Every structure is written in structure tokens, then in C-alpha cells.
Coordinates of C-alpha atoms and ligand atoms in Angstrom, one line a residue:
X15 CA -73.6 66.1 -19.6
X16 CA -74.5 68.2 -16.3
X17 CA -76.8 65.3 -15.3
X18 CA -74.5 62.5 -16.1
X19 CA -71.9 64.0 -13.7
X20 CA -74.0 64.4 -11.1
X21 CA -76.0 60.9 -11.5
X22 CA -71.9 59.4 -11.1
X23 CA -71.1 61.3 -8.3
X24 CA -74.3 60.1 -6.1
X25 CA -73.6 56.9 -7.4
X26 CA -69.8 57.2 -6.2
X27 CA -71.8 58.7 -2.7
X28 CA -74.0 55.7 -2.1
X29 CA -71.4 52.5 -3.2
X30 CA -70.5 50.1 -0.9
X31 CA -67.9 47.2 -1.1
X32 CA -68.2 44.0 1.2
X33 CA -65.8 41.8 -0.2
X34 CA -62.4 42.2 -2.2
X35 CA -64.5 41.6 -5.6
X36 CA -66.6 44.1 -4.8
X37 CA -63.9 46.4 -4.2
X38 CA -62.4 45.9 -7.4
X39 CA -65.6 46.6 -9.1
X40 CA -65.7 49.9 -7.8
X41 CA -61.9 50.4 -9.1
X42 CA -63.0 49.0 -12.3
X43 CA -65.9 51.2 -12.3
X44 CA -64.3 54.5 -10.6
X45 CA -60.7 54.5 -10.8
X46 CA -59.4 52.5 -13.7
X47 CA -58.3 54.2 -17.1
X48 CA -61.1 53.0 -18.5
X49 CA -64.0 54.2 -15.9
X50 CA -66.8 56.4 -16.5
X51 CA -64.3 59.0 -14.7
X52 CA -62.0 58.7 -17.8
X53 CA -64.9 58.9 -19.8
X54 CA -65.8 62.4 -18.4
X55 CA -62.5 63.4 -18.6
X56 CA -62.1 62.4 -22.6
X57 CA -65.4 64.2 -23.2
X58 CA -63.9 67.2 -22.1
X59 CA -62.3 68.3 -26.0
X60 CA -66.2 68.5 -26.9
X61 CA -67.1 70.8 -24.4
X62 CA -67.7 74.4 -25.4
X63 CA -64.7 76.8 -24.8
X64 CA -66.1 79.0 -22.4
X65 CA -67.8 75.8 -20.3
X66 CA -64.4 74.1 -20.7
X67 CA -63.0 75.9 -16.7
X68 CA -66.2 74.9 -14.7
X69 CA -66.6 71.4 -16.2
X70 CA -63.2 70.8 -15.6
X71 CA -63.2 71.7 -12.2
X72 CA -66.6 69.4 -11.7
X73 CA -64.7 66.4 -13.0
X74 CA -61.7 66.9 -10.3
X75 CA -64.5 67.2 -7.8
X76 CA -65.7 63.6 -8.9
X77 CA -62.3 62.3 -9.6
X78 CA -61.5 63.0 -5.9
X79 CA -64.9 62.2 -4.5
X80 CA -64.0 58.1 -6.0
X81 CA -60.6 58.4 -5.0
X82 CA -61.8 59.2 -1.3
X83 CA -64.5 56.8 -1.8
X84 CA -61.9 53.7 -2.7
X85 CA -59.7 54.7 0.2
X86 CA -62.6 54.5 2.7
X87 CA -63.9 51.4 0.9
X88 CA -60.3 49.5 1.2
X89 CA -60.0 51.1 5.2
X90 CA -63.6 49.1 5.9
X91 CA -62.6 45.7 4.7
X92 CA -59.1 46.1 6.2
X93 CA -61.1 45.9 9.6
X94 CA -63.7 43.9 8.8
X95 CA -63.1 40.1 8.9
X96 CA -62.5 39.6 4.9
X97 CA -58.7 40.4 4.9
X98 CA -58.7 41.9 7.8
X99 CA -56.2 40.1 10.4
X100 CA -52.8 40.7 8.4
X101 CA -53.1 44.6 8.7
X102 CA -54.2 44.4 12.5
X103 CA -52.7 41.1 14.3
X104 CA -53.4 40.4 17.6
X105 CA -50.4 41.5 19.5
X106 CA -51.5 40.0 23.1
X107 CA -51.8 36.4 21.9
X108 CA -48.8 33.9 22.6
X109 CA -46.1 33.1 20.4
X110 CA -46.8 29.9 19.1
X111 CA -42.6 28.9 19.6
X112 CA -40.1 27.9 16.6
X113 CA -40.7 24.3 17.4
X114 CA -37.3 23.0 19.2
X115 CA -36.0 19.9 18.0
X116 CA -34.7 17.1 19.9
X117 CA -32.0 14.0 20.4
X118 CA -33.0 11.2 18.2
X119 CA -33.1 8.1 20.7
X120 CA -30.5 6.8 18.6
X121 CA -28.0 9.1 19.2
X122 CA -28.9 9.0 22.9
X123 CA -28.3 5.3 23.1
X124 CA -25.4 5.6 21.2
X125 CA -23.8 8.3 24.2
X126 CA -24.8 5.9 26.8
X127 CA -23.0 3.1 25.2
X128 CA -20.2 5.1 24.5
X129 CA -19.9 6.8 28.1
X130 CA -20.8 3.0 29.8
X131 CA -17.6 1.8 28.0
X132 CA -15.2 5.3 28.3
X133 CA -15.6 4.9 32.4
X134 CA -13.9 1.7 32.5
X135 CA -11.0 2.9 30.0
X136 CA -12.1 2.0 26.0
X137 CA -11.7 4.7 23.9
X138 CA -13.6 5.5 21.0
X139 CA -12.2 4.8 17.3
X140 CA -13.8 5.0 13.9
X141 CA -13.8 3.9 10.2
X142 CA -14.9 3.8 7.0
X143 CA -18.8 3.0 6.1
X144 CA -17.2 2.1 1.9
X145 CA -15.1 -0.7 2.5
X146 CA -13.0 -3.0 0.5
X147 CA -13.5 -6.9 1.0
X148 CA -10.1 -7.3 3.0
X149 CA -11.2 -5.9 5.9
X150 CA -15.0 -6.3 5.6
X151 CA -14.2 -9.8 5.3
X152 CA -10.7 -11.8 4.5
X153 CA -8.8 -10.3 7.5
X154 CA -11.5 -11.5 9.7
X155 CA -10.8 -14.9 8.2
X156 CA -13.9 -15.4 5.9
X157 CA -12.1 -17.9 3.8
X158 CA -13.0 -17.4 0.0
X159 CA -16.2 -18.7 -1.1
X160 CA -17.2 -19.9 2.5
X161 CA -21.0 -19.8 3.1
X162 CA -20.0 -17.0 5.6
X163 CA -20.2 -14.2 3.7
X164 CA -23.5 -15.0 2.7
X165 CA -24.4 -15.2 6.2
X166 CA -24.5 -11.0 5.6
X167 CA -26.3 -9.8 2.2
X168 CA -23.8 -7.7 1.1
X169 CA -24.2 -4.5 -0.7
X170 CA -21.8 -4.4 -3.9
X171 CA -20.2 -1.4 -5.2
X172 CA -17.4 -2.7 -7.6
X173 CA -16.5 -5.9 -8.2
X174 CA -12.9 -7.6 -8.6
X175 CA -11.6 -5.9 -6.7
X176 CA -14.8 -5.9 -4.5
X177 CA -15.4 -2.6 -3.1
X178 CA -18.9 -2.5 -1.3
X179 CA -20.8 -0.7 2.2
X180 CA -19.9 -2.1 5.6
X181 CA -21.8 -5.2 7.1
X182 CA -20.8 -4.6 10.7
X183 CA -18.3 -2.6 12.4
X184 CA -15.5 -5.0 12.7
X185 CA -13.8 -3.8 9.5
X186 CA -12.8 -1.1 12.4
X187 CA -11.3 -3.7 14.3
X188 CA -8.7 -4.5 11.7
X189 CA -7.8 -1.2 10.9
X190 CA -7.2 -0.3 14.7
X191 CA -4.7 -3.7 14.9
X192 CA -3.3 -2.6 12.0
X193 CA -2.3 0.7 13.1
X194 CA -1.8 0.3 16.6
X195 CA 0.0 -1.4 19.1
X196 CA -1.5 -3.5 21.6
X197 CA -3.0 -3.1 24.2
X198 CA -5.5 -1.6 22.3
X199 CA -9.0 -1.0 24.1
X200 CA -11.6 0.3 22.3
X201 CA -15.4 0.8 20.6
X202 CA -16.4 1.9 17.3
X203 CA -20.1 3.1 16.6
X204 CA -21.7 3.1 13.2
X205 CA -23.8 2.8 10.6
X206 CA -23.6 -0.9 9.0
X207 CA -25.6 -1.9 5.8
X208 CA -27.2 -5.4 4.2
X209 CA -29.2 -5.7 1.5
X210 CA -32.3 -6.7 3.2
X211 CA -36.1 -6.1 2.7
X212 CA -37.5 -3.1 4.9
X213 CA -39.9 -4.4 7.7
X214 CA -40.6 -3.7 11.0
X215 CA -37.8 -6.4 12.3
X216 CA -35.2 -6.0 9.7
X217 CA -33.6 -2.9 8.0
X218 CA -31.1 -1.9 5.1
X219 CA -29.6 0.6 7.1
X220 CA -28.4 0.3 11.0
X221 CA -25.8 0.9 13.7
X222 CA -23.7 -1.1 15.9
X223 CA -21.0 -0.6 18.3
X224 CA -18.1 -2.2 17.8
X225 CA -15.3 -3.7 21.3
X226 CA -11.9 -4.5 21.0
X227 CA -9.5 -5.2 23.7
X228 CA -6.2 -6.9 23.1
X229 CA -3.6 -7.1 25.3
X230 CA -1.6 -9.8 27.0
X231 CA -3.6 -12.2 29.1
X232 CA -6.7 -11.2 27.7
X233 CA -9.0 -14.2 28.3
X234 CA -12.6 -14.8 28.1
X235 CA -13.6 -14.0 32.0
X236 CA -12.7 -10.3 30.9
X237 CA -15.3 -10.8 28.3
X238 CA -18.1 -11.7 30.2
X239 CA -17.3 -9.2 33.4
X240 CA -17.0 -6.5 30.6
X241 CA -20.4 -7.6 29.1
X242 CA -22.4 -8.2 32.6
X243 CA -21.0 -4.4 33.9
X244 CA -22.2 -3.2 30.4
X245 CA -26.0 -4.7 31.0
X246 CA -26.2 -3.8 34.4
X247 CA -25.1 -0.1 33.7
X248 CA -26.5 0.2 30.3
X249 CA -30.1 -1.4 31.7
X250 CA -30.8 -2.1 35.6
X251 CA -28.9 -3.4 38.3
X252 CA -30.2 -6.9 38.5
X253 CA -30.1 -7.6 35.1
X254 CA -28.8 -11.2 34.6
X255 CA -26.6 -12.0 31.6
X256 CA -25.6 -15.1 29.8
X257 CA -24.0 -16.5 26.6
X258 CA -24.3 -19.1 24.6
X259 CA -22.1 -20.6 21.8
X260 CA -22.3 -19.7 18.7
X261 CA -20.2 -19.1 15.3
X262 CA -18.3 -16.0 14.1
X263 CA -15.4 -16.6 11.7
X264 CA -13.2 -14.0 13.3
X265 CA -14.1 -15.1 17.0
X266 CA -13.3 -18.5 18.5
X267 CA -15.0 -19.3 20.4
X268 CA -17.7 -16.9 19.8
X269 CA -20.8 -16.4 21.7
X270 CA -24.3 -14.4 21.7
X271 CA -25.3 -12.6 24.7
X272 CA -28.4 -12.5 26.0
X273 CA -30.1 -10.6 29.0
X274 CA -32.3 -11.1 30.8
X275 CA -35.9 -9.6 29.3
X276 CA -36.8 -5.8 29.9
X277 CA -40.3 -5.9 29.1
X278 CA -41.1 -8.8 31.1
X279 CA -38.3 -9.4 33.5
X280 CA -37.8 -12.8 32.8
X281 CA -41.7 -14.2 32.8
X282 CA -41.8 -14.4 29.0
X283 CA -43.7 -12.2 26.6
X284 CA -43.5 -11.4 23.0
X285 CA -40.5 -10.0 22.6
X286 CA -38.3 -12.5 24.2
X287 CA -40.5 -15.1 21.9
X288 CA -41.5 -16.5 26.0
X289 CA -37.8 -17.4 26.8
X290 CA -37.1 -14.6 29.0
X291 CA -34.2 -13.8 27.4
X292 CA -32.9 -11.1 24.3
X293 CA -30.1 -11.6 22.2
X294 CA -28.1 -8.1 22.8
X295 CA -24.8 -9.1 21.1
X296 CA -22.6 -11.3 18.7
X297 CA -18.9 -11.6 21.1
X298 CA -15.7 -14.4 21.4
X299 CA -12.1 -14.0 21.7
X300 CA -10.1 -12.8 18.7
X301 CA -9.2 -15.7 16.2
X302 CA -5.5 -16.2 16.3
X303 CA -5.7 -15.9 12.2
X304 CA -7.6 -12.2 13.0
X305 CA -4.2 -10.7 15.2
X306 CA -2.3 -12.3 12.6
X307 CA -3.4 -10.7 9.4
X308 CA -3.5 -8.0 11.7
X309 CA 0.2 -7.7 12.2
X310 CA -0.3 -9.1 16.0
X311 CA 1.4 -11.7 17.6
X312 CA -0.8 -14.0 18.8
X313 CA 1.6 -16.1 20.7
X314 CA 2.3 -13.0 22.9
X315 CA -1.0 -11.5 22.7
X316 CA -4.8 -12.6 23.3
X317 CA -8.0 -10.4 22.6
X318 CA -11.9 -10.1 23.3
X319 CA -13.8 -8.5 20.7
X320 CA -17.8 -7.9 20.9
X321 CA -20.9 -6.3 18.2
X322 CA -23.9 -5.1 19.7
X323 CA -26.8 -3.4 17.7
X324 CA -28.0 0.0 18.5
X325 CA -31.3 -0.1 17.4
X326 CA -32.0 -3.4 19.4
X327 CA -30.5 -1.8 22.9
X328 CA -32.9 1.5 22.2
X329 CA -36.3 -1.3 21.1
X330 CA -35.3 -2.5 24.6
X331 CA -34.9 1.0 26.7
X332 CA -37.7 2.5 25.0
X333 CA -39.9 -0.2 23.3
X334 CA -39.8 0.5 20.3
X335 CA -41.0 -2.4 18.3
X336 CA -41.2 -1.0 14.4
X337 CA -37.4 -0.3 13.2
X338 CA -38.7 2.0 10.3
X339 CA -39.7 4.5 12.8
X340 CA -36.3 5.4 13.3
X341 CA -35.4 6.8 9.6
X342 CA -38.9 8.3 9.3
X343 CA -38.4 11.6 10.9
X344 CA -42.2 11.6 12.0
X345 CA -42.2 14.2 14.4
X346 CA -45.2 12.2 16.2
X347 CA -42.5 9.4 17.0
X348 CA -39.5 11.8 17.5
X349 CA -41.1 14.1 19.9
X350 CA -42.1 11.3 22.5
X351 CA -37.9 11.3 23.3
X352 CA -38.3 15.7 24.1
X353 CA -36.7 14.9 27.6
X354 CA -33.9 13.2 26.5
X355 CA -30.2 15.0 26.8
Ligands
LIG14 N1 -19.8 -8.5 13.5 C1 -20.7 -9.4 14.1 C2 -22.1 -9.2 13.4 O1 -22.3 -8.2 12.8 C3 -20.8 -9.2 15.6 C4 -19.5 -9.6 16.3 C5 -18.6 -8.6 16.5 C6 -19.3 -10.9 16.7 C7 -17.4 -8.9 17.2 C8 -18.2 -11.2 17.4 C9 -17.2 -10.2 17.6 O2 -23.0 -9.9 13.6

């Protein structure tokens, strides 16, 4: 017995641990309930009486000599690499920062827009993205069944009554005539939606801004001075303008707007398909049907109304040229726009 004791204990004196599983090992082997330790101690009922004091007191010995030995053991791999970095960090390096987040270009377009039209006395209204087909579409005088609607894929919610999700912002328009008296002169951002296919040119979801001025003697010059300030303040100052005719059924006459290219100032280049020009914005003067389901005179009052498209203004600011990188919150994409305020 004697001899067994002591062969332990110079084994306890010699063990080394280098990793975690070697650590445990020892526990297994020293500490545990079911080590030779424990062993010792449940031979103890078979020792002689009289021995019974002095063996005793030799298996404490050994019982601490492990313990020690495990709390050295656990002490070296703490400082050694193998676990090691938790229980001592490196105070004196830099913090590596909580990661700050920034505007989404969107939302800085958006501002500019908003404070480009504010200066020169619009004010800023807003409505509702779940719309019902009255002011989506009949009080802007898409007559029943016309080809018209179609011209925007509409997403459905309920049908008869049709209840469905915004295709442009000029649902806003008829709710602002509807509760307000002229002159009215305002813009309305949002999020529109059509039930389109996801590429890099076309998107489900995506935001325009909305102009409406009526008042008496509203006529189309205001329009295009409105339009040209907007392009020169919004882009730079010899930015050239122009319109050209087009359909809307709530506008008449309607036009698009073009400016003059960004990327390639008016040489031709992808983007502007080698015609120099961009299409920024559908515009026209309010139909006289449009006031009318309104609850606007329109023998005593005119009107100018215009939709741009967020998404296009920031493609030409910033060059962006994939709209799906704006809803995929890639922080490689975001991060590029840090300076932006
Ligand atoms: N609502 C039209 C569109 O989404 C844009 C527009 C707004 C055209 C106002 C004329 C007047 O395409």
C-alpha cells in the first residue's frame, strides 16, 4: 500500500499537461471521484486500526499534492497560447470600433429633392402605400378597362372592390385636392410597387416623388421653369433640360423630361443608349376631369403636376447601374456613401 502511495505521488510530481485534453486527463486521473486518489481513500476501511492516523494523513498529503498540481497545470496553459488570450487580453491594442452605420443614398437623394423643392415654397405631403382603385386610378381618369392600367402591373390585394399597393405617388395627388383648397403646392415621396421581374433595370419595389401645384393661372411655362431650376440645382449648373410629348391619363398634355446626360455630358454613352439624354420624369398639366373628381374647379383653376423616380436621380448622381443593390443591405455597397449627411 506504502509503495502505491508513494509511486502516485511521484507520478502526480512529474505530470505535465500541454493541451486542454491533457489537462483533463490529469483531472480524470487525480481529482475526479473516481481517481486513484478516491481509490486510496476507499481503501482506507481495510487498513489496520492503529495504521488507520498516519495513512490518513499520507492520503491528504497526496490529495493536496494533485490539487496543487491541477492548479499549476491550469495556471501554465492559461499563459501559454492554447486558451491563453481570453484570461490575459492585450489591453494596448486598438479598439476595433462598433461599426457606425451610414445614410442609404436613397434617403440622401430623397432630402435633396425634398430640400430643392421646399426653397422655392412646396411643402411636403404624404399618403397611403395600400390604396383603393379610386385614387390609384379612376380619379386620375383611367377610364374602366382602358389599356392604361395595364400600362402599370398592378399588385392586387382584394378584388371588387379592388384594394391593391400603390403604382406611383399620384394617388397623393388626389387626396391632397381633396382635402385642400387650392393653391396647393406640394411633393410627396414614396415607396410605389408593380409586379415586375427583379433585374438590374427593373424592380418590384421603388420610390418616387410626387409635384403638385394648382392655383389660378397655373400654366405650363411654370412647369418647365420648375423642372429646369430642379436639374440644375438637383445636378449641375449647365445642365440642359427638355421635354417631349408623351401620354398620362391624368395629364394633358403630358410630357417626359429629359436632361441632359451625367455620365457623358451629352457625347453619348451607354446610359443615355448614345442620345445624350435621360428620361428623369413623367410631367403635364392636370386633366380638367383630374381637379374635377377632385372637387376643383377647373374653370377657375389650372395645375402642373410632375413624377420623378428616386432610384433613377441617385443611378445618375452616383452611378449606380444595378437597382437590386439598393435593397441588399451589402455593407460593401452601403459603405461607399460613409460621407454622405
Ligand atoms: N405617375 C406617373 C408614373 O408613375 C408619373 C407622372 C406623375 C406623370 C405626374 C405625370 C404627372 O409614371
Amino acid at each position: 500500500m506504502q509503495e502505491k502511495v508513494n509511486a502516485i505521488l511521484a507520478e502526480i510530481g512529474s505530470a505535465d499537461a500541454n493541451s486542454q485534453e491533457e489537462l483533463e486527463q490529469f483531472r480524470i486521473r487525480f481529482i475526479s471521484k473516481k481517481s486513484v486518489v478516491g481509490e486510496l481513500f476507499a481503501g482506507l476501511k481495510d487498513v489496520p486500526n492503529e495504521e488507520k492516523k498516519a495513512f490518513g494523513m499520507k492520503l491528504n498529503e497526496v490529495k493536496q499534492a494533485a490539487q496543487a498540481k491541477f492548479k499549476e497545470l491550469i495556471d501554465k496553459l492559461e499563459s501559454s497560447s492554447e486558451g491563453g488570450d481570453h484570461a490575459h487580453p492585450d489591453l494596448t491594442l486598438p479598439p476595433s470600433g462598433a461599426g457606425l452605420g451610414s445614410m442609404h443614398p436613397l434617403t440622401y437623394v430623397r432630402n435633396q429633392i425634398i430640400q430643392i423643392f421646399e426653397r422655392i415654397g412646396f411643402n411636403v405631403a404624404d399618403g397611403p402605400e395600400i390604396e383603393d382603385d379610386f385614387h390609384n386610378f379612376t380619379a386620375l381618369n383611367f377610364p374602366e378597362n382602358h389599356p392604361a392600367r395595364e400600362m402599370q402591373d398592378t399588385f392586387f390585394i382584394e378584388k371588387n372592390p379592388d384594394i391593391l399597393l400603390r403604382t406611383h405617388t399620384s394617388n397623393v395627388q388626389v387626396r391632397l385636392m381633396q382635402h385642400q383648397k387650392p393653391p396647393l403646392r406640394s411633393i410627396m415621396p414614396g415607396r410605389v410597387y408593380r409586379n415586375e421581374a427583379i433585374s438590374a433595370r427593373a424592380h418590384c419595389v421603388f420610390h418616387q416623388v410626387e409635384g403638385l401645384y394648382v392655383d389660378k393661372n397655373v400654366s405650363f411655362a411654370d412647369l418647365k421653369q420648375t423642372l429646369y431650376h430642379f436639374a440644375k440645382e438637383m445636378f449641375d449648373k449647365d445642365t440642359k433640360i427638355r421635354f417631349r410629348p408623351s401620354y398620362f391619363p391624368f395629364t394633358e398634355p403630358s410630357a417626359e423630361i429629359d436632361i441632359s446626360c451625367q455620365i457623358c455630358k451629352g457625347d453619348g454613352c451607354q446610359l443615355c443608349k448614345y442620345t445624350g439624354w435621360v428620361e428623369i420624369a413623367g410631367s403635364g398639366m392636370v386633366d380638367p376631369n383630374v381637379l374635377a373628381s377632385s372637387g376643383i374647379d377647373p374653370e377657375e383653376y389650372t395645375g402642373f403636376a410632375f413624377g420623378m423616380g428616386i432610384e433613377r436621380i441617385t443611378q445618375l448622381k452616383f452611378r449606380v447601374n444595378d437597382l437590386r443593390l439598393y435593397t441588399e443591405n451589402d455593407v460593401r455597397f452601403l459603405q461607399q456613401f460613409k460621407t454622405l449627411h
